[in-house]
mmCIF file of C-alpha atoms in Angstrom:
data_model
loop_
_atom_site.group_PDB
_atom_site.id
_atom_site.type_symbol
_atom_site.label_atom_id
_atom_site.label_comp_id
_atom_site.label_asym_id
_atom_site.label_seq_id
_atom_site.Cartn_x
_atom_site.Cartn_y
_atom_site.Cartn_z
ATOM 1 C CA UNK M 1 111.635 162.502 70.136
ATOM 2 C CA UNK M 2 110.849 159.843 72.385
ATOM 3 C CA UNK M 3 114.707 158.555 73.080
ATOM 4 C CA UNK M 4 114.988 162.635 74.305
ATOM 5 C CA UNK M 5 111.984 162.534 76.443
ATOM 6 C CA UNK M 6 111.484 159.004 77.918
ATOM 7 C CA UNK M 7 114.911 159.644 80.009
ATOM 8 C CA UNK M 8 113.762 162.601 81.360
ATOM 9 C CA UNK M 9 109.972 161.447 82.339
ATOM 10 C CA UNK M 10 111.664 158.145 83.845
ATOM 11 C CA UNK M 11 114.238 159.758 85.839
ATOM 12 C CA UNK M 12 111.093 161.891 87.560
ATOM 13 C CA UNK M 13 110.118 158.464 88.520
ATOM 14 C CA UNK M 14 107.006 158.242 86.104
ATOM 15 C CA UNK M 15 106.078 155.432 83.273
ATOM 16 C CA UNK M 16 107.027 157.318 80.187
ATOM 17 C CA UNK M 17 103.511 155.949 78.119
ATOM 18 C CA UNK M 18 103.775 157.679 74.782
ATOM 19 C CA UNK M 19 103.512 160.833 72.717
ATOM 20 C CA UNK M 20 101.037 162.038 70.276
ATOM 21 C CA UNK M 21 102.070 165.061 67.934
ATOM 22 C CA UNK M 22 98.778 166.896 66.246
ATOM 23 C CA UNK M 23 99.065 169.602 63.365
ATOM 24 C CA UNK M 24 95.577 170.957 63.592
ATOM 25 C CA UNK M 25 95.839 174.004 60.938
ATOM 26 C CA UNK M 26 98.010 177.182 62.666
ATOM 27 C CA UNK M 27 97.730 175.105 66.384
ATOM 28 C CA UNK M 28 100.342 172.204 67.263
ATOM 29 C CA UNK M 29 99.901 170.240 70.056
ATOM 30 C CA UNK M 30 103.228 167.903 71.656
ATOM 31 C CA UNK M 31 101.042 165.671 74.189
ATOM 32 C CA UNK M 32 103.262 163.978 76.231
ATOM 33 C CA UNK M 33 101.943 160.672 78.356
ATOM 34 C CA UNK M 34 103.454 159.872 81.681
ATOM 35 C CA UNK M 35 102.092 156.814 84.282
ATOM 36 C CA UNK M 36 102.976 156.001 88.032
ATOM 37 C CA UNK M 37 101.365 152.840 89.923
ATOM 38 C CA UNK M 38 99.505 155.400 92.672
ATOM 39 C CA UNK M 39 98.258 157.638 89.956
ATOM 40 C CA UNK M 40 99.093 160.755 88.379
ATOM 41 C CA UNK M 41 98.044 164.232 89.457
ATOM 42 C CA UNK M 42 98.482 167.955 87.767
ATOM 43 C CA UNK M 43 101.037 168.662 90.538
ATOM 44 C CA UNK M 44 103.028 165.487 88.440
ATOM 45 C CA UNK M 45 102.098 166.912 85.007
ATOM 46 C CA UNK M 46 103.228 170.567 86.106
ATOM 47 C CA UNK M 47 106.271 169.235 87.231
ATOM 48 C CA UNK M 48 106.859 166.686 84.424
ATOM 49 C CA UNK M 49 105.934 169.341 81.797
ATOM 50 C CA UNK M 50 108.575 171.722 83.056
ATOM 51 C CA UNK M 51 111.416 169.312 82.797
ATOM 52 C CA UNK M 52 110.105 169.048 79.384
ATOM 53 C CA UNK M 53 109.945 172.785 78.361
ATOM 54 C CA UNK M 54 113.517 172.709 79.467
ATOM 55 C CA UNK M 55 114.985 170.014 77.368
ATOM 56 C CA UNK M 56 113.114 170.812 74.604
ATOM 57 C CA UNK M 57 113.973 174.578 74.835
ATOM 58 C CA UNK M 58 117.504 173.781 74.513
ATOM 59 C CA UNK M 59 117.424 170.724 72.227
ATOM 60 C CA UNK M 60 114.543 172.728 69.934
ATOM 61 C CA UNK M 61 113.503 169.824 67.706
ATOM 62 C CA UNK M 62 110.592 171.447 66.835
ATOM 63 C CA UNK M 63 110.725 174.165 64.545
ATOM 64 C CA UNK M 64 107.180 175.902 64.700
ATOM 65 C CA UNK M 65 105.298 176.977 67.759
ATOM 66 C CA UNK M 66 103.773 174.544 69.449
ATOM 67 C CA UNK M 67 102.179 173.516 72.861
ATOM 68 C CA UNK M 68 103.773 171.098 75.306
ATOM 69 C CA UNK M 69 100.700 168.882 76.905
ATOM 70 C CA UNK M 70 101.565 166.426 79.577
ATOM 71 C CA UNK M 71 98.860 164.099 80.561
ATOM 72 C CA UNK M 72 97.893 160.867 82.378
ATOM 73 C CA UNK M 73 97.402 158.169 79.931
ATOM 74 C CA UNK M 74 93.356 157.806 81.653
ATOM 75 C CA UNK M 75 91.079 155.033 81.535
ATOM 76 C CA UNK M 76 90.247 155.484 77.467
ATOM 77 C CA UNK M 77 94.731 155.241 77.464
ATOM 78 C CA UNK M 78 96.217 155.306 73.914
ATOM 79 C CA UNK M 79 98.329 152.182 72.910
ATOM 80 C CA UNK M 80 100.708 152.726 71.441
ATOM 81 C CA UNK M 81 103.918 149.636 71.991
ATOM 82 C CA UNK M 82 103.247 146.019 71.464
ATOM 83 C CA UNK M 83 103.936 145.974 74.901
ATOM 84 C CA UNK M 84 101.102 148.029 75.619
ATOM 85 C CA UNK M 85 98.837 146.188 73.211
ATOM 86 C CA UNK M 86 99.869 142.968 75.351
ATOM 87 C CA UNK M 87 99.460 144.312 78.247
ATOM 88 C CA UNK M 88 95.746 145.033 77.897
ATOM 89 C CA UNK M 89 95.016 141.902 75.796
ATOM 90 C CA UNK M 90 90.969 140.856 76.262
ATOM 91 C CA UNK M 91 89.875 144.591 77.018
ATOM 92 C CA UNK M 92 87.826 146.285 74.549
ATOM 93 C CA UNK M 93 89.698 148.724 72.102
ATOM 94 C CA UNK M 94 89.181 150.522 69.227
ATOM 95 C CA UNK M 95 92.097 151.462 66.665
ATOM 96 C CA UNK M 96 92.124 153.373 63.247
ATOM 97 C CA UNK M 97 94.835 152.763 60.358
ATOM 98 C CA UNK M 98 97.552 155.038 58.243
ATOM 99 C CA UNK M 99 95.425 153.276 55.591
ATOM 100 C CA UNK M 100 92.574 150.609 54.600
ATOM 101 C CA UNK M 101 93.043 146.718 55.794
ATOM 102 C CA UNK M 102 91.166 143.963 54.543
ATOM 103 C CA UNK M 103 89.019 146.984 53.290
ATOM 104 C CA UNK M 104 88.589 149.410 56.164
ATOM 105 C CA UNK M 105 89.916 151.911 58.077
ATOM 106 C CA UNK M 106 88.330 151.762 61.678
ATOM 107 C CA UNK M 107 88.215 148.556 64.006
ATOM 108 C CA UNK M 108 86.487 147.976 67.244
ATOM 109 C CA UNK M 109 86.845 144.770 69.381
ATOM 110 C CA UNK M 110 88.492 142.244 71.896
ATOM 111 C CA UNK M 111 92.197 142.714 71.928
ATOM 112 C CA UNK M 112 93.433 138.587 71.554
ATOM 113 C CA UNK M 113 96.964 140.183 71.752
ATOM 114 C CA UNK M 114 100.241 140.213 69.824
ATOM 115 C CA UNK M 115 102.122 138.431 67.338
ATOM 116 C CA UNK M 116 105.341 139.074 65.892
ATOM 117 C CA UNK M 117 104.893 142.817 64.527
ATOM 118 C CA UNK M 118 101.137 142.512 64.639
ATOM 119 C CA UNK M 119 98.316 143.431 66.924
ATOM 120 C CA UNK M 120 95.328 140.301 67.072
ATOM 121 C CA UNK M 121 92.368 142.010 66.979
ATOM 122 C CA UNK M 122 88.738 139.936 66.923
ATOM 123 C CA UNK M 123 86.098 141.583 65.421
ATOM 124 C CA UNK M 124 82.609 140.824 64.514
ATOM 125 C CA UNK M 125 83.546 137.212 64.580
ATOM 126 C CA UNK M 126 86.404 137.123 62.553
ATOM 127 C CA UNK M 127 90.474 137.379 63.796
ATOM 128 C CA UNK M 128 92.539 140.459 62.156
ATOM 129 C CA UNK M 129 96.070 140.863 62.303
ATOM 130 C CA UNK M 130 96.854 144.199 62.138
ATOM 131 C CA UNK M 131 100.567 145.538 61.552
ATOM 132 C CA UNK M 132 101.457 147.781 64.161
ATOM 133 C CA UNK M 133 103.136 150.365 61.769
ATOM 134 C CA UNK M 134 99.935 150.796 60.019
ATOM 135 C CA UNK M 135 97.907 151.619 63.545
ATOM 136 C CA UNK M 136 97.379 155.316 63.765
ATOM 137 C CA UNK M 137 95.308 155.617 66.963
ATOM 138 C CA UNK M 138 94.311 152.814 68.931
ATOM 139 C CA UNK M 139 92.976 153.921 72.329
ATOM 140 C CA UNK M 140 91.419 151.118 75.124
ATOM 141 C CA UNK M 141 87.284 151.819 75.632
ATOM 142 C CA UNK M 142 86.642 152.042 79.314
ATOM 143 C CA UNK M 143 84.483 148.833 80.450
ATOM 144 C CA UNK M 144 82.159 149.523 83.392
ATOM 145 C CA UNK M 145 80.428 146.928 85.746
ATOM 146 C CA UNK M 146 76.988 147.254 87.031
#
């Protein structure tokens, strides 16, 4: 879905970020991501998100009903690229797996970076590689000064 949507978000001028696709019982939810350097505002999302409705009306790759979401990525943004993950190595994140690694599910810490395929994570004192195909969520935790 994202080689259909990306072109359309980037030819508005926004940072295609990502998409997240949620099956929550009878209610689906297509939350598209979009980024620009001075911000994003729900003038952008209105605008982005009917671009969207159009292209998807007509390329329907979604058989059920569903509702189109477009959104700024925020401060608590979802990662979702290894570009991403690079791009906010040493801030705080937290990130939960398809499946159990090394014994666990959830991780919370300092984002070292990338390497290869896999996402360096440090936690509690000790370095994890984490694959990025096994990542389900991983979302950056806002840091505020005092």
């Amino acid at each position: 879905m994202t080689e259909m949507l990306a072109p359309v978000v980037e030819s508005m001028g926004f940072t295609y970020w990502g998409l997240e696709y949620l099956v929550q019982g009878k209610h689906t939810v297509l939350r598209v991501f979009i980024d620009h350097e001075d911000g994003i505002t729900v003038d952008h999302c209105a605008d982005v998100s009917r671009q969207l409705s159009s292209v998807l009306d007509v390329e329907d790759p979604i058989s059920q009903d569903y509702t189109l979401e477009v959104s700024s990525p925020g401060m608590d943004r979802p990662l979702f690229t290894l570009e991403q993950f690079q791009a906010y190595a040493n801030h705080i994140i937290d990130v939960r797996l398809r499946m159990p690694f090394d014994g666990r599910r959830k991780f919370k810490g300092q984002l070292i970076g990338t390497e290869q395929e896999d996402v360096v994570l440090f936690v509690d004192g000790h370095e994890y590689l984490l694959p990025i195909e096994l990542i389900e969520k991983a979302r950056v935790v806002p840091q505020f000064k005092d």
